PDB file of C-alpha atoms in Angstrom:
ATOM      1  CA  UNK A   1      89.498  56.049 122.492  1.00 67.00           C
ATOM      2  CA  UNK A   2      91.680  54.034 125.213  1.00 73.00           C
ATOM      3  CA  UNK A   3      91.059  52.946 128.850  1.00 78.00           C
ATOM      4  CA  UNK A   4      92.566  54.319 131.839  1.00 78.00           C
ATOM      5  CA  UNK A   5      93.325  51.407 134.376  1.00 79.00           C
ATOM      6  CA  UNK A   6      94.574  51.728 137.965  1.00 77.00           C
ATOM      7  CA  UNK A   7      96.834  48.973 139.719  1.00 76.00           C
ATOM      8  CA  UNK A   8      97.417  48.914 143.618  1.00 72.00           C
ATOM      9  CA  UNK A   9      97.709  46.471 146.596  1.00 75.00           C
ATOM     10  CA  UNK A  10      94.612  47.474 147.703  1.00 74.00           C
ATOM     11  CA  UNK A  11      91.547  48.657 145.711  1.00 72.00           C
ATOM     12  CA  UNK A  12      89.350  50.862 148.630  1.00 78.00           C
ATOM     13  CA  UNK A  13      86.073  53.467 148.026  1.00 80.00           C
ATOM     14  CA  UNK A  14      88.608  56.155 147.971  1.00 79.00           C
ATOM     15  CA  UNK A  15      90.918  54.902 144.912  1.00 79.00           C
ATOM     16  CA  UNK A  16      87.812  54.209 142.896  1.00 82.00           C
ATOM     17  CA  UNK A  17      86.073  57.567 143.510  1.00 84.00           C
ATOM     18  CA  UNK A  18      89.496  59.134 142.632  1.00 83.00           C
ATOM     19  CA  UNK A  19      89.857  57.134 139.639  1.00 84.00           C
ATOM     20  CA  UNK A  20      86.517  57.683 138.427  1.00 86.00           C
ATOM     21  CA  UNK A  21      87.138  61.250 138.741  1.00 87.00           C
ATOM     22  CA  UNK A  22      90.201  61.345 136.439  1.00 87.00           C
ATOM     23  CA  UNK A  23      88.487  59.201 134.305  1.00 87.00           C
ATOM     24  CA  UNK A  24      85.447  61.821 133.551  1.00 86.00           C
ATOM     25  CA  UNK A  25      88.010  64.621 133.808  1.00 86.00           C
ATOM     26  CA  UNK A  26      90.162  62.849 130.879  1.00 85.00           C
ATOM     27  CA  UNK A  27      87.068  62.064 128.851  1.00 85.00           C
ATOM     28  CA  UNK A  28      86.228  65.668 129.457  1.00 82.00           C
ATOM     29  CA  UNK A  29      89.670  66.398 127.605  1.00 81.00           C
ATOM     30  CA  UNK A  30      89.262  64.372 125.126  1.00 80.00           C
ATOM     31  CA  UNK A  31      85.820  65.574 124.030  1.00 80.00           C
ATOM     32  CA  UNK A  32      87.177  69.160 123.985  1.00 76.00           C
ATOM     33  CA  UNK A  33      89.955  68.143 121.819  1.00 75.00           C
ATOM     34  CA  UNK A  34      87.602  66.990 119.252  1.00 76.00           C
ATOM     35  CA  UNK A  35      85.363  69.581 119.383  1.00 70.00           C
ATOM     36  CA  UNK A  36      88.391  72.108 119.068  1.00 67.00           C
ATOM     37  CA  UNK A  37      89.583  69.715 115.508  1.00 66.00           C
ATOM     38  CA  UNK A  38      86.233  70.017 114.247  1.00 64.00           C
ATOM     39  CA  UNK A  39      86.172  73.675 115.080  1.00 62.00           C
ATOM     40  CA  UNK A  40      89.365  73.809 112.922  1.00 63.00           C
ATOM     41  CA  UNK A  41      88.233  71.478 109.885  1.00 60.00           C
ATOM     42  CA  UNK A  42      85.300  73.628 109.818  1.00 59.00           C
ATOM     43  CA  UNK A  43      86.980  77.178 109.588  1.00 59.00           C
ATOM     44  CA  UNK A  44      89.604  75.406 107.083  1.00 59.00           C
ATOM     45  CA  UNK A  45      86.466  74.366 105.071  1.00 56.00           C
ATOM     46  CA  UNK A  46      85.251  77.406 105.135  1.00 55.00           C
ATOM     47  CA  UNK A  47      88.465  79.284 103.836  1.00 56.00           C
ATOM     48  CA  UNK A  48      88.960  76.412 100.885  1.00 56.00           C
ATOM     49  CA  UNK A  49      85.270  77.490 100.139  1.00 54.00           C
ATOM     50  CA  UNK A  50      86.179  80.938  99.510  1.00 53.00           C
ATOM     51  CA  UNK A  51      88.947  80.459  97.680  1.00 53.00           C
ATOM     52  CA  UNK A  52      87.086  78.311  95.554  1.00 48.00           C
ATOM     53  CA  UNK A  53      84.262  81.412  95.276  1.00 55.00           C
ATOM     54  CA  UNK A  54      87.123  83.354  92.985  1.00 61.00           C
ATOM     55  CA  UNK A  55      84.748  83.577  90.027  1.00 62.00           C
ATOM     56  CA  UNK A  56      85.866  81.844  86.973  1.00 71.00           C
ATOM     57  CA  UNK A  57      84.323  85.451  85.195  1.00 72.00           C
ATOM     58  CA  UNK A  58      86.488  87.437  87.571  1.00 79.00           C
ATOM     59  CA  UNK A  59      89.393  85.697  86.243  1.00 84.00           C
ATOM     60  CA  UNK A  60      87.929  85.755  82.217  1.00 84.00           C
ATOM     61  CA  UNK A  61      87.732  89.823  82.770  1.00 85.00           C
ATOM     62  CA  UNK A  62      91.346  90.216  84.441  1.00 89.00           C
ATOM     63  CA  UNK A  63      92.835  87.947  81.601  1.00 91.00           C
ATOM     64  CA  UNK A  64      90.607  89.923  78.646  1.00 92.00           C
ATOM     65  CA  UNK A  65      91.396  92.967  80.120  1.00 92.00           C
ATOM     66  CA  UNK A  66      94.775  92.795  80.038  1.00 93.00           C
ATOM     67  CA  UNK A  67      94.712  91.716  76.490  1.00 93.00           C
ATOM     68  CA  UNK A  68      93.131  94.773  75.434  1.00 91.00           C
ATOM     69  CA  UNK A  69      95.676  96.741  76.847  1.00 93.00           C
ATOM     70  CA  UNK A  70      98.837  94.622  75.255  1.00 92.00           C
ATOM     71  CA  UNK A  71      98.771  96.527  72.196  1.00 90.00           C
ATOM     72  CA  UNK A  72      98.040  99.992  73.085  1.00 92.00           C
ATOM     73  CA  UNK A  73      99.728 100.483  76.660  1.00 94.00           C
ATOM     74  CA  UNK A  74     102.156  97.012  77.126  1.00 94.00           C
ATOM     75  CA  UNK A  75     103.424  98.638  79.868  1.00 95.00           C
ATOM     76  CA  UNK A  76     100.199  98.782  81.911  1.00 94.00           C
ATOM     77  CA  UNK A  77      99.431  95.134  80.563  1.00 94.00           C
ATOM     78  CA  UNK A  78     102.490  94.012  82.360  1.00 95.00           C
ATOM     79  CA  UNK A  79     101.847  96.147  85.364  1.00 95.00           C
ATOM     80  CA  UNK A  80      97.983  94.330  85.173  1.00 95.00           C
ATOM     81  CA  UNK A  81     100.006  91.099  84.451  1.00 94.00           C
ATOM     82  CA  UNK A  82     102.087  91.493  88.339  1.00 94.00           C
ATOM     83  CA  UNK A  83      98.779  92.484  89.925  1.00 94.00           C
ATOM     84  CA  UNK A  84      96.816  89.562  89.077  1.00 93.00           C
ATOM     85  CA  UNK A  85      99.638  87.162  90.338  1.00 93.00           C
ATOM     86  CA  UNK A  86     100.126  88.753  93.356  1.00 92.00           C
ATOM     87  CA  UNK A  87      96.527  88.571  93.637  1.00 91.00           C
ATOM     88  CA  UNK A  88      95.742  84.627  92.801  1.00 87.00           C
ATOM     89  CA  UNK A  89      99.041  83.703  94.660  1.00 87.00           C
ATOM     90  CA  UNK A  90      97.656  85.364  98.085  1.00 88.00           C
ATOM     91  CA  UNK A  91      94.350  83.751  97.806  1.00 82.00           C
ATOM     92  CA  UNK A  92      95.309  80.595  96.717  1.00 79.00           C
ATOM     93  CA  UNK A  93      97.958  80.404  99.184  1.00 75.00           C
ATOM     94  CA  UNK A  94      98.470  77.792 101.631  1.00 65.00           C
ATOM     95  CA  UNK A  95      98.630  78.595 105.314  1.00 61.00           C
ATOM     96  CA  UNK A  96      97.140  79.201 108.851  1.00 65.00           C
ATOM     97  CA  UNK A  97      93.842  80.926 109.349  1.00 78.00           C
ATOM     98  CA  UNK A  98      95.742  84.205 110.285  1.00 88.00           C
ATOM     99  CA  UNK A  99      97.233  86.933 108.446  1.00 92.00           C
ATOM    100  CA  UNK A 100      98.478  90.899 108.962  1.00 94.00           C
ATOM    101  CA  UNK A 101      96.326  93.678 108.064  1.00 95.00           C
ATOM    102  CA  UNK A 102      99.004  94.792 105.890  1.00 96.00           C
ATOM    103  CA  UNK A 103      99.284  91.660 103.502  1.00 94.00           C
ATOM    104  CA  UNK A 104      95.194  91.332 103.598  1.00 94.00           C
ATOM    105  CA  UNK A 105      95.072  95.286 102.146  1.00 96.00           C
ATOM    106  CA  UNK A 106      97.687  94.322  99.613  1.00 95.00           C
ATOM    107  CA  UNK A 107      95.563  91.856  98.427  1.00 92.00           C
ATOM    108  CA  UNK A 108      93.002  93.973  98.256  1.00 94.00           C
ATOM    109  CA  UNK A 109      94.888  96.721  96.728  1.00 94.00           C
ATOM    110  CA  UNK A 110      95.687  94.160  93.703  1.00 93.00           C
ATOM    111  CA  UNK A 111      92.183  93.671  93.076  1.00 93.00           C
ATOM    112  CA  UNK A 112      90.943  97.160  93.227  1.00 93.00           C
ATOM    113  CA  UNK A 113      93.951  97.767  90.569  1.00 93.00           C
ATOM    114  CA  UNK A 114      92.379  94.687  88.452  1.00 93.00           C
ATOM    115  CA  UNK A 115      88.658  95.891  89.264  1.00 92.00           C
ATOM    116  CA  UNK A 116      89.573  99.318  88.111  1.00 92.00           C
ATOM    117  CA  UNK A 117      91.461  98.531  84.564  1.00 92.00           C
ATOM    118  CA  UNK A 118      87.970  96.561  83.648  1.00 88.00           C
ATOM    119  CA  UNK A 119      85.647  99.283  85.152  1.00 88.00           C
ATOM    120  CA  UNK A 120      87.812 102.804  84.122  1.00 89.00           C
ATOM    121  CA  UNK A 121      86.415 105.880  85.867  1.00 86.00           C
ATOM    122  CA  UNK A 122      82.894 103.715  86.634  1.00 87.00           C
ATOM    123  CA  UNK A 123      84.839 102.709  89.728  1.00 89.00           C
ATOM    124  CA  UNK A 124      86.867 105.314  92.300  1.00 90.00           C
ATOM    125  CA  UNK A 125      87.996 103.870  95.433  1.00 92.00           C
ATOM    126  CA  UNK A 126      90.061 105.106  98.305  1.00 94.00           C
ATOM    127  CA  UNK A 127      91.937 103.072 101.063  1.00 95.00           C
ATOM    128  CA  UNK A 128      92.876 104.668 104.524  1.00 96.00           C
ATOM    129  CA  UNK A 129      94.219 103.166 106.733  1.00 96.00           C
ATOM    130  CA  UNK A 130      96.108 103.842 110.347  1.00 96.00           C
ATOM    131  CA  UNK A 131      99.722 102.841 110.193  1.00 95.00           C
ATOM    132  CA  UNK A 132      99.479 101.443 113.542  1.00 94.00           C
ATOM    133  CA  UNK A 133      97.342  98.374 112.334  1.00 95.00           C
ATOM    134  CA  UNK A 134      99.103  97.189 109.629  1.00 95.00           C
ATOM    135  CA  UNK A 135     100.431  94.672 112.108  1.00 94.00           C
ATOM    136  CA  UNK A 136      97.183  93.167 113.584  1.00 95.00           C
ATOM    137  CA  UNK A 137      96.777  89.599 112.911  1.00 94.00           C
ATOM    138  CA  UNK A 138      93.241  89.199 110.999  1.00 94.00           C
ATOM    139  CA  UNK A 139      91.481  85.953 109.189  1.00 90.00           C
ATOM    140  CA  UNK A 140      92.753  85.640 105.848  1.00 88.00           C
ATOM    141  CA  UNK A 141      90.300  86.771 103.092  1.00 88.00           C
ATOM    142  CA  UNK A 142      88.048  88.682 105.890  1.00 91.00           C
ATOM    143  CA  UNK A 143      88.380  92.234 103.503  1.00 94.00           C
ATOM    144  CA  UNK A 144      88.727  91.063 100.243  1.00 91.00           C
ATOM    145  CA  UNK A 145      85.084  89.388 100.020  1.00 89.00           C
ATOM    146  CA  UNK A 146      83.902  92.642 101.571  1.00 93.00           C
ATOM    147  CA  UNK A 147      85.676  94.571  98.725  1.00 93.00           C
ATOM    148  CA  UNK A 148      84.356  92.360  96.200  1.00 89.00           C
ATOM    149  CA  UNK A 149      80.622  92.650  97.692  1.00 86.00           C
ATOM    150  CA  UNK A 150      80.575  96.531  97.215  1.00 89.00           C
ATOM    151  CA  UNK A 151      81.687  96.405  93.150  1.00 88.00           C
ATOM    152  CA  UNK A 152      79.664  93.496  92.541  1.00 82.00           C
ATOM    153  CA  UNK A 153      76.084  94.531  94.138  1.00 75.00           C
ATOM    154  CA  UNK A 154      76.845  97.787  95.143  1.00 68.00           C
ATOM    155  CA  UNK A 155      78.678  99.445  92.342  1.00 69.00           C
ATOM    156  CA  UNK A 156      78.841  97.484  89.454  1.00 64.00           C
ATOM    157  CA  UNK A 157      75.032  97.544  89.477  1.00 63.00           C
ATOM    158  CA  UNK A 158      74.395 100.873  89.125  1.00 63.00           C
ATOM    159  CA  UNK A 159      75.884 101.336  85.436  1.00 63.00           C
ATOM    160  CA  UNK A 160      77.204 104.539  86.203  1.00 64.00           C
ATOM    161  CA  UNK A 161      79.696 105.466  88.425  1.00 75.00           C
ATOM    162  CA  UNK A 162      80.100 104.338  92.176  1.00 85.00           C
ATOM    163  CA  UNK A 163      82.744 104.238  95.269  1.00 90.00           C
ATOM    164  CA  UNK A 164      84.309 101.876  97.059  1.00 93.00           C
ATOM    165  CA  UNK A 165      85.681 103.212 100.392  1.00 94.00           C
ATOM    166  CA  UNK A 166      87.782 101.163 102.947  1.00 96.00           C
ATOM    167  CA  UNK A 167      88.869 101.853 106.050  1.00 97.00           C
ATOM    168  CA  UNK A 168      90.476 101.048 109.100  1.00 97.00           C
ATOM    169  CA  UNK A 169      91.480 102.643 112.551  1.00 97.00           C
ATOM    170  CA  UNK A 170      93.012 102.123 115.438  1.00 96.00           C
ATOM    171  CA  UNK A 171      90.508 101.715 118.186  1.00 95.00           C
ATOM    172  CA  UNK A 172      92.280 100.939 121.510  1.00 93.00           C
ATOM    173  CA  UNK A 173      92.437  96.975 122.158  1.00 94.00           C
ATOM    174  CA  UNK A 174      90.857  96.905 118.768  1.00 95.00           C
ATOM    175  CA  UNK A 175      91.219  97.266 115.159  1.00 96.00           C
ATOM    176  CA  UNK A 176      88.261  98.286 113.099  1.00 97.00           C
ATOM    177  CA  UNK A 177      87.724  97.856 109.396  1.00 97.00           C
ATOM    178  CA  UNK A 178      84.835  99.539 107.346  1.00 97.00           C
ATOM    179  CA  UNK A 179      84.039  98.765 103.606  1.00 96.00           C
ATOM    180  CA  UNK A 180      81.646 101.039 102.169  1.00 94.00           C
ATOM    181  CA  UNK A 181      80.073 102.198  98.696  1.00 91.00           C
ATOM    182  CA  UNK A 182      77.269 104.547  97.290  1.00 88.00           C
ATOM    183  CA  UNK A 183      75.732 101.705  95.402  1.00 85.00           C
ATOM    184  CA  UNK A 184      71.759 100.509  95.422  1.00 83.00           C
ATOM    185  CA  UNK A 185      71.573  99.245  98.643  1.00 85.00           C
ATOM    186  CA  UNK A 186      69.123  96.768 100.360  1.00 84.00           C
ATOM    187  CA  UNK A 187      66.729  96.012 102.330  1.00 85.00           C
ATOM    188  CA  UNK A 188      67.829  96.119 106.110  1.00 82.00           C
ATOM    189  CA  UNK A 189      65.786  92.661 106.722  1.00 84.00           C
ATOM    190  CA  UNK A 190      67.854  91.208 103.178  1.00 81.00           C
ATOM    191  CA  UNK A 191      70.593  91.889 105.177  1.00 79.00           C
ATOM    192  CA  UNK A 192      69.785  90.175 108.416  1.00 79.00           C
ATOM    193  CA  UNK A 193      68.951  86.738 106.470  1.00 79.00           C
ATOM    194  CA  UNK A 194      72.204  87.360 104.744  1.00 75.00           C
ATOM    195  CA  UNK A 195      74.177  87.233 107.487  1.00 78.00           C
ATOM    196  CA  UNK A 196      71.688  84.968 109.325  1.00 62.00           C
ATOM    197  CA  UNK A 197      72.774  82.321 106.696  1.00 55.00           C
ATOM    198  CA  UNK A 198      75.259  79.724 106.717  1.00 53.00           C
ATOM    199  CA  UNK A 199      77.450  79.836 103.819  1.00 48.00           C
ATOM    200  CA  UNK A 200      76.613  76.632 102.783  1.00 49.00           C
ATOM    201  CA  UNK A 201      72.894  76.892 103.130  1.00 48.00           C
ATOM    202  CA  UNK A 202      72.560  79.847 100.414  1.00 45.00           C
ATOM    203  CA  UNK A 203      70.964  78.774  97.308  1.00 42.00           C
ATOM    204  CA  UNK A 204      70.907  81.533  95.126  1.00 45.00           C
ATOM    205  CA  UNK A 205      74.900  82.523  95.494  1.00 45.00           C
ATOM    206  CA  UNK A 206      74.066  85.749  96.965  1.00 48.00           C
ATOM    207  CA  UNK A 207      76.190  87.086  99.867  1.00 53.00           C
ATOM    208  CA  UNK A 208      78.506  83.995  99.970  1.00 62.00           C
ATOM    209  CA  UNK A 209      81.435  86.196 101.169  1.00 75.00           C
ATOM    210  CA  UNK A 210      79.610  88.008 103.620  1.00 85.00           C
ATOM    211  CA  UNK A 211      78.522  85.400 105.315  1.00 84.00           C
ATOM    212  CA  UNK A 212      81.372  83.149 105.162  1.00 84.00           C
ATOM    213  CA  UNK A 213      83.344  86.102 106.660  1.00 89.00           C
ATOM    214  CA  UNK A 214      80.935  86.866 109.458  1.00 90.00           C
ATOM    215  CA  UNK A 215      80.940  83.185 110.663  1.00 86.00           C
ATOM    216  CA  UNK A 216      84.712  82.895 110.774  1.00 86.00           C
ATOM    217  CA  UNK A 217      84.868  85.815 112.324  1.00 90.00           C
ATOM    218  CA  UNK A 218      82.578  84.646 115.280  1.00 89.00           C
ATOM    219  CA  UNK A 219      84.008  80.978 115.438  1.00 86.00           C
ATOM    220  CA  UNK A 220      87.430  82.945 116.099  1.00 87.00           C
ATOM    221  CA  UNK A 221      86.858  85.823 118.132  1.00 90.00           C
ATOM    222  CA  UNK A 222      83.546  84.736 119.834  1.00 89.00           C
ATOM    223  CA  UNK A 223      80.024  85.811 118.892  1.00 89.00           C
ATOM    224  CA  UNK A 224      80.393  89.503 119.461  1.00 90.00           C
ATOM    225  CA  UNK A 225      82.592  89.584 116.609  1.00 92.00           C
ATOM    226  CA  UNK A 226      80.619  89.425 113.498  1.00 90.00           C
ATOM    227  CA  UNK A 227      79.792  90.964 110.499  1.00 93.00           C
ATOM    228  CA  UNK A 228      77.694  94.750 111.214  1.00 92.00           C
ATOM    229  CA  UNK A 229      75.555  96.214 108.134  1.00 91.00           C
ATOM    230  CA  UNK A 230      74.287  99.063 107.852  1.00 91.00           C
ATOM    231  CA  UNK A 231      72.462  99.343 104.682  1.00 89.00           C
ATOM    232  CA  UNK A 232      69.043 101.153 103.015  1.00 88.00           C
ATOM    233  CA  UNK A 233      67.569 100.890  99.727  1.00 87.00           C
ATOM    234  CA  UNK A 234      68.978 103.724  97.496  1.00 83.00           C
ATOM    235  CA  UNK A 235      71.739 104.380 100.583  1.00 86.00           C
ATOM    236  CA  UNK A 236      74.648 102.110  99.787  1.00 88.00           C
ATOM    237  CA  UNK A 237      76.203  99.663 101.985  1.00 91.00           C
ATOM    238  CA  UNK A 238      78.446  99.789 104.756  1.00 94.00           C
ATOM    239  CA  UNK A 239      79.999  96.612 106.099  1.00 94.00           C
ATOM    240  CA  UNK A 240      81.753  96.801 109.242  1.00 95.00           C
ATOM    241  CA  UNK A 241      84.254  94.393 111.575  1.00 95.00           C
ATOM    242  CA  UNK A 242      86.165  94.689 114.395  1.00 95.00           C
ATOM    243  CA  UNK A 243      89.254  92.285 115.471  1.00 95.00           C
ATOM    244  CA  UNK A 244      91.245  92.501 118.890  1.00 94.00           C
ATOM    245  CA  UNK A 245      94.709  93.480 118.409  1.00 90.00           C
ATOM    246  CA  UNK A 246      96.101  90.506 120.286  1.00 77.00           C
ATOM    247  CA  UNK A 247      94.514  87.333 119.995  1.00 59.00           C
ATOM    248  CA  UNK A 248      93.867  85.431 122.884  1.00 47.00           C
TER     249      UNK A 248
END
């Protein structure tokens, strides 16, 4: 990496010691500098992995649902049309790790729209939210994946009909965001290996988002910060995070 030499007229104990000690101390530096890059690769890894995760199929069932709808209702086609750019344009955005609340919910708002034009009256959702979060910075793509989750194995599973609720309130130095739906369920130990998992490591594609979301959420915010589940066969599934309003 470099050397760090010392010149003087005379070259006593006490100039080495001291020069050996800003030696280790700039090492010390420089090691933490690396470790803070990799840190950053890795999370940017991580979101380029979920953006690549956006299903080819998801995309097949926006683009065939809004063809069904071109000749009977155009102007719900178009509407469909606007949602699913303003979708792919968010997610396949390019920018920092960090985004508001408020744009992270309008992305998910988009795909609920798209979810719901394919699904009809199978899928009811509701989003509440306190206004005074809209602001907090989050990880982009930490709600979406969530979102996605409860349609996929919680709703869309069922073949009837099933709910998708999101929330999020204000909780002091905190915000705290809940995704939940009536679907099948799992296994509370399913649920611990999911989250257990790194993304990378899964081999059967299951819980890709979940996990990827709970381990940015930890490498950001520190290990208290992950991914909660509370979950029972036949119960639904209720994901649960929590961010600090300011991040430090």
């Amino acid at each position: 990496m470099g050397t760090l030499a010392a010149y003087g007229a005379e070259a006593g104990e006490p100039l080495v010691r001291t020069v050996a000690e800003l030696a280790r101390w700039v090492s010390g530096q420089l090691e933490l500098a690396e470790l803070d890059a990799s840190r950053r690769r890795a999370t940017e890894a991580e979101t380029r992995a979920l953006r690549a995760q956006i299903s080819p199929h998801f995309v097949y069932n926006c683009l065939t649902t809004i063809a069904s709808f071109v000749r009977t209702d155009p102007e719900h086609a178009r509407e469909l049309l606007v949602d699913f750019a303003d979708f792919t344009r968010y997610a396949l955005r390019s920018g920092g790790d960090l985004t508001t609340l408020a744009d992270e919910l309008h992305c998910v708002d988009r795909y609920l729209q798209l979810e719901h034009a394919r699904f009809g009256d199978r899928l009811r959702f509701t989003v509440e939210v306190a206004p005074e979060v809209l602001s907090v910075p989050v990880p982009f793509l930490c709600v979406q994946p969530l979102v996605e989750n409860a349609i996929k194995h919680g709703t869309a599973l069922c073949g009837g009909a099933g709910r998708v609720r999101v929330v999020a309130v204000d909780a002091g130095p905190e915000a705290h965001i809940s995704v939940a739906d009536d679907g099948l369920g799992m296994d509370p130990e399913r649920a611990r290996t999911l989250l257990g998992t790194e993304p990378g490591d899964r081999r059967d594609g299951g819980g890709i988002g979940l996990s990827n979301v709970d381990v940015r959420l930890r490498r950001i915010y520190g290990e208290d910060y992950g991914l909660v589940l509370e979950t029972a066969p036949g119960a639904g599934t209720t994901v649960r995070l929590r961010v600090p309003k300011l991040l430090l």
